[in-house]
């Protein structure tokens, strides 16, 4: 059993398009909002053994639209309230459709809150273009990749 406290939270959702106009007859502006549903894979005080029994029940959460910005913002804010000295958010992603500007904002927020963001890119080089601390895995989740990521965070 791991002695370091950790939680695992996944998320899924969709993007909502909202049309607005200031006066009747003007061109509508559209904004894109993220609808976020959090999936608590493992709680802070939950054992890994107990949490592992739940993982198979979350297959329905896999889809093509992930509200990444909202999900990461929630997790960064949540972990910042923890008492531990070192706070790291690990992101496993292909970084598809990530906004560089949005992730830059998340890095700024994380820095202010004392949180480090580390990204593990699965099969895509986009992760290195978007996240400061990242490694890309193209042939599986090998332990060497995790060691490399850990070394980058020291």
mmCIF file with all atom_site columns, C-alpha atoms in Angstrom:
data_model
loop_
_atom_site.group_PDB
_atom_site.id
_atom_site.type_symbol
_atom_site.label_atom_id
_atom_site.label_alt_id
_atom_site.label_comp_id
_atom_site.label_asym_id
_atom_site.label_entity_id
_atom_site.label_seq_id
_atom_site.pdbx_PDB_ins_code
_atom_site.Cartn_x
_atom_site.Cartn_y
_atom_site.Cartn_z
_atom_site.occupancy
_atom_site.B_iso_or_equiv
_atom_site.pdbx_formal_charge
_atom_site.auth_seq_id
_atom_site.auth_comp_id
_atom_site.auth_asym_id
_atom_site.auth_atom_id
_atom_site.pdbx_PDB_model_num
ATOM 1   C CA . UNK A 1 1   ? 0.000   0.000  0.000   1.00 0.00 ? 1   UNK A CA 1
ATOM 2   C CA . UNK A 1 2   ? 1.227   3.480  -0.902  1.00 0.00 ? 2   UNK A CA 1
ATOM 3   C CA . UNK A 1 3   ? 2.176   5.683  2.072   1.00 0.00 ? 3   UNK A CA 1
ATOM 4   C CA . UNK A 1 4   ? 1.815   8.928  0.096   1.00 0.00 ? 4   UNK A CA 1
ATOM 5   C CA . UNK A 1 5   ? -1.733  10.287 0.228   1.00 0.00 ? 5   UNK A CA 1
ATOM 6   C CA . UNK A 1 6   ? -3.338  10.553 -3.192  1.00 0.00 ? 6   UNK A CA 1
ATOM 7   C CA . UNK A 1 7   ? -6.716  10.705 -4.863  1.00 0.00 ? 7   UNK A CA 1
ATOM 8   C CA . UNK A 1 8   ? -7.715  9.900  -8.452  1.00 0.00 ? 8   UNK A CA 1
ATOM 9   C CA . UNK A 1 9   ? -10.446 11.926 -10.097 1.00 0.00 ? 9   UNK A CA 1
ATOM 10  C CA . UNK A 1 10  ? -11.550 11.516 -13.663 1.00 0.00 ? 10  UNK A CA 1
ATOM 11  C CA . UNK A 1 11  ? -14.028 13.640 -15.500 1.00 0.00 ? 11  UNK A CA 1
ATOM 12  C CA . UNK A 1 12  ? -16.180 13.715 -18.570 1.00 0.00 ? 12  UNK A CA 1
ATOM 13  C CA . UNK A 1 13  ? -18.764 15.971 -20.046 1.00 0.00 ? 13  UNK A CA 1
ATOM 14  C CA . UNK A 1 14  ? -19.603 17.998 -23.060 1.00 0.00 ? 14  UNK A CA 1
ATOM 15  C CA . UNK A 1 15  ? -19.353 21.438 -24.523 1.00 0.00 ? 15  UNK A CA 1
ATOM 16  C CA . UNK A 1 16  ? -22.383 23.697 -24.525 1.00 0.00 ? 16  UNK A CA 1
ATOM 17  C CA . UNK A 1 17  ? -22.799 26.476 -27.062 1.00 0.00 ? 17  UNK A CA 1
ATOM 18  C CA . UNK A 1 18  ? -24.664 29.494 -25.771 1.00 0.00 ? 18  UNK A CA 1
ATOM 19  C CA . UNK A 1 19  ? -25.971 32.150 -28.149 1.00 0.00 ? 19  UNK A CA 1
ATOM 20  C CA . UNK A 1 20  ? -26.376 35.676 -26.870 1.00 0.00 ? 20  UNK A CA 1
ATOM 21  C CA . UNK A 1 21  ? -27.261 39.031 -28.361 1.00 0.00 ? 21  UNK A CA 1
ATOM 22  C CA . UNK A 1 22  ? -27.361 42.465 -26.811 1.00 0.00 ? 22  UNK A CA 1
ATOM 23  C CA . UNK A 1 23  ? -30.267 43.806 -28.869 1.00 0.00 ? 23  UNK A CA 1
ATOM 24  C CA . UNK A 1 24  ? -32.917 42.275 -31.065 1.00 0.00 ? 24  UNK A CA 1
ATOM 25  C CA . UNK A 1 25  ? -31.806 41.950 -34.654 1.00 0.00 ? 25  UNK A CA 1
ATOM 26  C CA . UNK A 1 26  ? -28.044 41.990 -33.986 1.00 0.00 ? 26  UNK A CA 1
ATOM 27  C CA . UNK A 1 27  ? -25.684 39.155 -34.824 1.00 0.00 ? 27  UNK A CA 1
ATOM 28  C CA . UNK A 1 28  ? -25.527 36.548 -32.091 1.00 0.00 ? 28  UNK A CA 1
ATOM 29  C CA . UNK A 1 29  ? -22.266 35.895 -30.315 1.00 0.00 ? 29  UNK A CA 1
ATOM 30  C CA . UNK A 1 30  ? -21.528 32.301 -29.368 1.00 0.00 ? 30  UNK A CA 1
ATOM 31  C CA . UNK A 1 31  ? -19.605 31.167 -26.356 1.00 0.00 ? 31  UNK A CA 1
ATOM 32  C CA . UNK A 1 32  ? -18.483 27.651 -25.592 1.00 0.00 ? 32  UNK A CA 1
ATOM 33  C CA . UNK A 1 33  ? -19.026 26.408 -22.049 1.00 0.00 ? 33  UNK A CA 1
ATOM 34  C CA . UNK A 1 34  ? -17.901 23.145 -20.518 1.00 0.00 ? 34  UNK A CA 1
ATOM 35  C CA . UNK A 1 35  ? -20.354 20.843 -18.739 1.00 0.00 ? 35  UNK A CA 1
ATOM 36  C CA . UNK A 1 36  ? -18.277 18.906 -16.186 1.00 0.00 ? 36  UNK A CA 1
ATOM 37  C CA . UNK A 1 37  ? -19.050 15.605 -14.440 1.00 0.00 ? 37  UNK A CA 1
ATOM 38  C CA . UNK A 1 38  ? -16.459 14.456 -11.896 1.00 0.00 ? 38  UNK A CA 1
ATOM 39  C CA . UNK A 1 39  ? -15.681 10.760 -11.425 1.00 0.00 ? 39  UNK A CA 1
ATOM 40  C CA . UNK A 1 40  ? -14.075 9.961  -8.046  1.00 0.00 ? 40  UNK A CA 1
ATOM 41  C CA . UNK A 1 41  ? -11.928 6.918  -8.887  1.00 0.00 ? 41  UNK A CA 1
ATOM 42  C CA . UNK A 1 42  ? -10.184 6.986  -5.490  1.00 0.00 ? 42  UNK A CA 1
ATOM 43  C CA . UNK A 1 43  ? -10.841 9.273  -2.545  1.00 0.00 ? 43  UNK A CA 1
ATOM 44  C CA . UNK A 1 44  ? -8.073  10.715 -0.356  1.00 0.00 ? 44  UNK A CA 1
ATOM 45  C CA . UNK A 1 45  ? -8.748  8.351  2.546   1.00 0.00 ? 45  UNK A CA 1
ATOM 46  C CA . UNK A 1 46  ? -9.763  5.336  0.453   1.00 0.00 ? 46  UNK A CA 1
ATOM 47  C CA . UNK A 1 47  ? -7.526  2.279  0.074   1.00 0.00 ? 47  UNK A CA 1
ATOM 48  C CA . UNK A 1 48  ? -6.195  1.379  -3.367  1.00 0.00 ? 48  UNK A CA 1
ATOM 49  C CA . UNK A 1 49  ? -7.720  -2.095 -2.969  1.00 0.00 ? 49  UNK A CA 1
ATOM 50  C CA . UNK A 1 50  ? -11.205 -0.698 -2.340  1.00 0.00 ? 50  UNK A CA 1
ATOM 51  C CA . UNK A 1 51  ? -10.873 1.842  -5.179  1.00 0.00 ? 51  UNK A CA 1
ATOM 52  C CA . UNK A 1 52  ? -9.690  -0.752 -7.721  1.00 0.00 ? 52  UNK A CA 1
ATOM 53  C CA . UNK A 1 53  ? -12.979 -2.613 -7.428  1.00 0.00 ? 53  UNK A CA 1
ATOM 54  C CA . UNK A 1 54  ? -14.806 0.466  -8.801  1.00 0.00 ? 54  UNK A CA 1
ATOM 55  C CA . UNK A 1 55  ? -12.668 1.220  -11.845 1.00 0.00 ? 55  UNK A CA 1
ATOM 56  C CA . UNK A 1 56  ? -14.455 -1.124 -14.274 1.00 0.00 ? 56  UNK A CA 1
ATOM 57  C CA . UNK A 1 57  ? -17.764 0.580  -13.590 1.00 0.00 ? 57  UNK A CA 1
ATOM 58  C CA . UNK A 1 58  ? -16.530 3.841  -15.110 1.00 0.00 ? 58  UNK A CA 1
ATOM 59  C CA . UNK A 1 59  ? -16.197 2.691  -18.726 1.00 0.00 ? 59  UNK A CA 1
ATOM 60  C CA . UNK A 1 60  ? -19.281 4.742  -19.653 1.00 0.00 ? 60  UNK A CA 1
ATOM 61  C CA . UNK A 1 61  ? -17.283 7.921  -18.950 1.00 0.00 ? 61  UNK A CA 1
ATOM 62  C CA . UNK A 1 62  ? -15.013 7.488  -21.984 1.00 0.00 ? 62  UNK A CA 1
ATOM 63  C CA . UNK A 1 63  ? -16.084 9.737  -24.833 1.00 0.00 ? 63  UNK A CA 1
ATOM 64  C CA . UNK A 1 64  ? -14.739 12.175 -27.405 1.00 0.00 ? 64  UNK A CA 1
ATOM 65  C CA . UNK A 1 65  ? -15.444 15.420 -25.622 1.00 0.00 ? 65  UNK A CA 1
ATOM 66  C CA . UNK A 1 66  ? -13.662 16.043 -22.371 1.00 0.00 ? 66  UNK A CA 1
ATOM 67  C CA . UNK A 1 67  ? -13.970 19.345 -20.511 1.00 0.00 ? 67  UNK A CA 1
ATOM 68  C CA . UNK A 1 68  ? -10.232 19.391 -19.780 1.00 0.00 ? 68  UNK A CA 1
ATOM 69  C CA . UNK A 1 69  ? -9.908  22.996 -18.626 1.00 0.00 ? 69  UNK A CA 1
ATOM 70  C CA . UNK A 1 70  ? -12.751 22.780 -16.100 1.00 0.00 ? 70  UNK A CA 1
ATOM 71  C CA . UNK A 1 71  ? -11.630 19.361 -14.856 1.00 0.00 ? 71  UNK A CA 1
ATOM 72  C CA . UNK A 1 72  ? -8.024  20.408 -14.328 1.00 0.00 ? 72  UNK A CA 1
ATOM 73  C CA . UNK A 1 73  ? -9.027  23.690 -12.711 1.00 0.00 ? 73  UNK A CA 1
ATOM 74  C CA . UNK A 1 74  ? -11.211 21.783 -10.234 1.00 0.00 ? 74  UNK A CA 1
ATOM 75  C CA . UNK A 1 75  ? -8.432  19.307 -9.391  1.00 0.00 ? 75  UNK A CA 1
ATOM 76  C CA . UNK A 1 76  ? -5.785  22.051 -8.997  1.00 0.00 ? 76  UNK A CA 1
ATOM 77  C CA . UNK A 1 77  ? -8.055  23.978 -6.637  1.00 0.00 ? 77  UNK A CA 1
ATOM 78  C CA . UNK A 1 78  ? -8.938  20.814 -4.690  1.00 0.00 ? 78  UNK A CA 1
ATOM 79  C CA . UNK A 1 79  ? -5.362  19.623 -4.189  1.00 0.00 ? 79  UNK A CA 1
ATOM 80  C CA . UNK A 1 80  ? -4.203  23.102 -3.183  1.00 0.00 ? 80  UNK A CA 1
ATOM 81  C CA . UNK A 1 81  ? -6.202  22.767 0.059   1.00 0.00 ? 81  UNK A CA 1
ATOM 82  C CA . UNK A 1 82  ? -4.355  19.597 1.093   1.00 0.00 ? 82  UNK A CA 1
ATOM 83  C CA . UNK A 1 83  ? -1.911  19.806 4.037   1.00 0.00 ? 83  UNK A CA 1
ATOM 84  C CA . UNK A 1 84  ? 0.950   18.019 2.256   1.00 0.00 ? 84  UNK A CA 1
ATOM 85  C CA . UNK A 1 85  ? 4.007   20.129 1.398   1.00 0.00 ? 85  UNK A CA 1
ATOM 86  C CA . UNK A 1 86  ? 4.338   18.842 -2.181  1.00 0.00 ? 86  UNK A CA 1
ATOM 87  C CA . UNK A 1 87  ? 1.263   18.901 -4.405  1.00 0.00 ? 87  UNK A CA 1
ATOM 88  C CA . UNK A 1 88  ? 1.388   17.370 -7.891  1.00 0.00 ? 88  UNK A CA 1
ATOM 89  C CA . UNK A 1 89  ? -1.431  16.891 -10.386 1.00 0.00 ? 89  UNK A CA 1
ATOM 90  C CA . UNK A 1 90  ? -0.700  14.115 -12.886 1.00 0.00 ? 90  UNK A CA 1
ATOM 91  C CA . UNK A 1 91  ? -2.592  14.427 -16.163 1.00 0.00 ? 91  UNK A CA 1
ATOM 92  C CA . UNK A 1 92  ? -2.810  11.472 -18.543 1.00 0.00 ? 92  UNK A CA 1
ATOM 93  C CA . UNK A 1 93  ? -3.924  12.778 -21.927 1.00 0.00 ? 93  UNK A CA 1
ATOM 94  C CA . UNK A 1 94  ? -3.425  12.954 -25.665 1.00 0.00 ? 94  UNK A CA 1
ATOM 95  C CA . UNK A 1 95  ? -3.812  16.774 -25.387 1.00 0.00 ? 95  UNK A CA 1
ATOM 96  C CA . UNK A 1 96  ? -6.158  16.745 -28.361 1.00 0.00 ? 96  UNK A CA 1
ATOM 97  C CA . UNK A 1 97  ? -8.143  20.006 -28.497 1.00 0.00 ? 97  UNK A CA 1
ATOM 98  C CA . UNK A 1 98  ? -6.242  21.539 -25.573 1.00 0.00 ? 98  UNK A CA 1
ATOM 99  C CA . UNK A 1 99  ? -5.977  25.311 -25.662 1.00 0.00 ? 99  UNK A CA 1
ATOM 100 C CA . UNK A 1 100 ? -2.383  26.448 -25.146 1.00 0.00 ? 100 UNK A CA 1
ATOM 101 C CA . UNK A 1 101 ? -3.722  29.699 -23.679 1.00 0.00 ? 101 UNK A CA 1
ATOM 102 C CA . UNK A 1 102 ? -6.021  27.764 -21.327 1.00 0.00 ? 102 UNK A CA 1
ATOM 103 C CA . UNK A 1 103 ? -3.240  25.496 -20.078 1.00 0.00 ? 103 UNK A CA 1
ATOM 104 C CA . UNK A 1 104 ? -0.957  28.520 -19.620 1.00 0.00 ? 104 UNK A CA 1
ATOM 105 C CA . UNK A 1 105 ? -3.665  29.998 -17.374 1.00 0.00 ? 105 UNK A CA 1
ATOM 106 C CA . UNK A 1 106 ? -3.892  26.699 -15.461 1.00 0.00 ? 106 UNK A CA 1
ATOM 107 C CA . UNK A 1 107 ? -0.100  26.713 -14.944 1.00 0.00 ? 107 UNK A CA 1
ATOM 108 C CA . UNK A 1 108 ? -0.329  30.287 -13.592 1.00 0.00 ? 108 UNK A CA 1
ATOM 109 C CA . UNK A 1 109 ? -3.139  29.274 -11.223 1.00 0.00 ? 109 UNK A CA 1
ATOM 110 C CA . UNK A 1 110 ? -1.235  26.156 -10.127 1.00 0.00 ? 110 UNK A CA 1
ATOM 111 C CA . UNK A 1 111 ? 1.938   28.191 -9.481  1.00 0.00 ? 111 UNK A CA 1
ATOM 112 C CA . UNK A 1 112 ? -0.005  30.634 -7.285  1.00 0.00 ? 112 UNK A CA 1
ATOM 113 C CA . UNK A 1 113 ? -1.523  27.740 -5.315  1.00 0.00 ? 113 UNK A CA 1
ATOM 114 C CA . UNK A 1 114 ? 1.750   25.800 -4.935  1.00 0.00 ? 114 UNK A CA 1
ATOM 115 C CA . UNK A 1 115 ? 0.729   22.953 -7.264  1.00 0.00 ? 115 UNK A CA 1
ATOM 116 C CA . UNK A 1 116 ? 2.840   21.327 -9.986  1.00 0.00 ? 116 UNK A CA 1
ATOM 117 C CA . UNK A 1 117 ? 1.149   19.999 -13.131 1.00 0.00 ? 117 UNK A CA 1
ATOM 118 C CA . UNK A 1 118 ? 2.801   16.981 -14.768 1.00 0.00 ? 118 UNK A CA 1
ATOM 119 C CA . UNK A 1 119 ? 1.440   15.510 -17.998 1.00 0.00 ? 119 UNK A CA 1
ATOM 120 C CA . UNK A 1 120 ? 1.890   12.026 -19.390 1.00 0.00 ? 120 UNK A CA 1
ATOM 121 C CA . UNK A 1 121 ? 1.125   12.105 -23.091 1.00 0.00 ? 121 UNK A CA 1
ATOM 122 C CA . UNK A 1 122 ? -0.336  8.964  -24.575 1.00 0.00 ? 122 UNK A CA 1
ATOM 123 C CA . UNK A 1 123 ? 0.631   8.557  -28.226 1.00 0.00 ? 123 UNK A CA 1
ATOM 124 C CA . UNK A 1 124 ? 0.747   12.272 -29.051 1.00 0.00 ? 124 UNK A CA 1
ATOM 125 C CA . UNK A 1 125 ? 3.530   14.843 -29.188 1.00 0.00 ? 125 UNK A CA 1
ATOM 126 C CA . UNK A 1 126 ? 0.995   17.632 -28.547 1.00 0.00 ? 126 UNK A CA 1
ATOM 127 C CA . UNK A 1 127 ? 1.431   17.180 -24.796 1.00 0.00 ? 127 UNK A CA 1
ATOM 128 C CA . UNK A 1 128 ? 4.944   18.639 -24.923 1.00 0.00 ? 128 UNK A CA 1
ATOM 129 C CA . UNK A 1 129 ? 3.639   21.663 -26.808 1.00 0.00 ? 129 UNK A CA 1
ATOM 130 C CA . UNK A 1 130 ? 1.027   22.396 -24.156 1.00 0.00 ? 130 UNK A CA 1
ATOM 131 C CA . UNK A 1 131 ? 2.384   21.344 -20.723 1.00 0.00 ? 131 UNK A CA 1
ATOM 132 C CA . UNK A 1 132 ? 5.625   22.511 -19.066 1.00 0.00 ? 132 UNK A CA 1
ATOM 133 C CA . UNK A 1 133 ? 6.405   19.172 -17.362 1.00 0.00 ? 133 UNK A CA 1
ATOM 134 C CA . UNK A 1 134 ? 5.627   16.329 -19.720 1.00 0.00 ? 134 UNK A CA 1
ATOM 135 C CA . UNK A 1 135 ? 6.710   13.064 -21.263 1.00 0.00 ? 135 UNK A CA 1
ATOM 136 C CA . UNK A 1 136 ? 5.174   11.207 -24.177 1.00 0.00 ? 136 UNK A CA 1
ATOM 137 C CA . UNK A 1 137 ? 4.642   7.447  -24.297 1.00 0.00 ? 137 UNK A CA 1
ATOM 138 C CA . UNK A 1 138 ? 4.033   5.894  -27.688 1.00 0.00 ? 138 UNK A CA 1
ATOM 139 C CA . UNK A 1 139 ? 4.533   2.188  -27.002 1.00 0.00 ? 139 UNK A CA 1
ATOM 140 C CA . UNK A 1 140 ? 2.716   1.593  -23.731 1.00 0.00 ? 140 UNK A CA 1
ATOM 141 C CA . UNK A 1 141 ? 2.943   2.755  -20.146 1.00 0.00 ? 141 UNK A CA 1
ATOM 142 C CA . UNK A 1 142 ? 6.461   1.635  -19.332 1.00 0.00 ? 142 UNK A CA 1
ATOM 143 C CA . UNK A 1 143 ? 7.917   2.285  -15.903 1.00 0.00 ? 143 UNK A CA 1
ATOM 144 C CA . UNK A 1 144 ? 10.850  4.141  -17.479 1.00 0.00 ? 144 UNK A CA 1
ATOM 145 C CA . UNK A 1 145 ? 8.431   6.876  -18.593 1.00 0.00 ? 145 UNK A CA 1
ATOM 146 C CA . UNK A 1 146 ? 7.199   7.372  -15.055 1.00 0.00 ? 146 UNK A CA 1
ATOM 147 C CA . UNK A 1 147 ? 10.807  7.532  -13.779 1.00 0.00 ? 147 UNK A CA 1
ATOM 148 C CA . UNK A 1 148 ? 11.618  10.147 -16.430 1.00 0.00 ? 148 UNK A CA 1
ATOM 149 C CA . UNK A 1 149 ? 8.601   12.196 -15.416 1.00 0.00 ? 149 UNK A CA 1
ATOM 150 C CA . UNK A 1 150 ? 9.540   11.944 -11.740 1.00 0.00 ? 150 UNK A CA 1
ATOM 151 C CA . UNK A 1 151 ? 13.104  13.048 -12.522 1.00 0.00 ? 151 UNK A CA 1
ATOM 152 C CA . UNK A 1 152 ? 11.787  16.083 -14.436 1.00 0.00 ? 152 UNK A CA 1
ATOM 153 C CA . UNK A 1 153 ? 9.842   17.174 -11.343 1.00 0.00 ? 153 UNK A CA 1
ATOM 154 C CA . UNK A 1 154 ? 12.807  17.111 -8.896  1.00 0.00 ? 154 UNK A CA 1
#
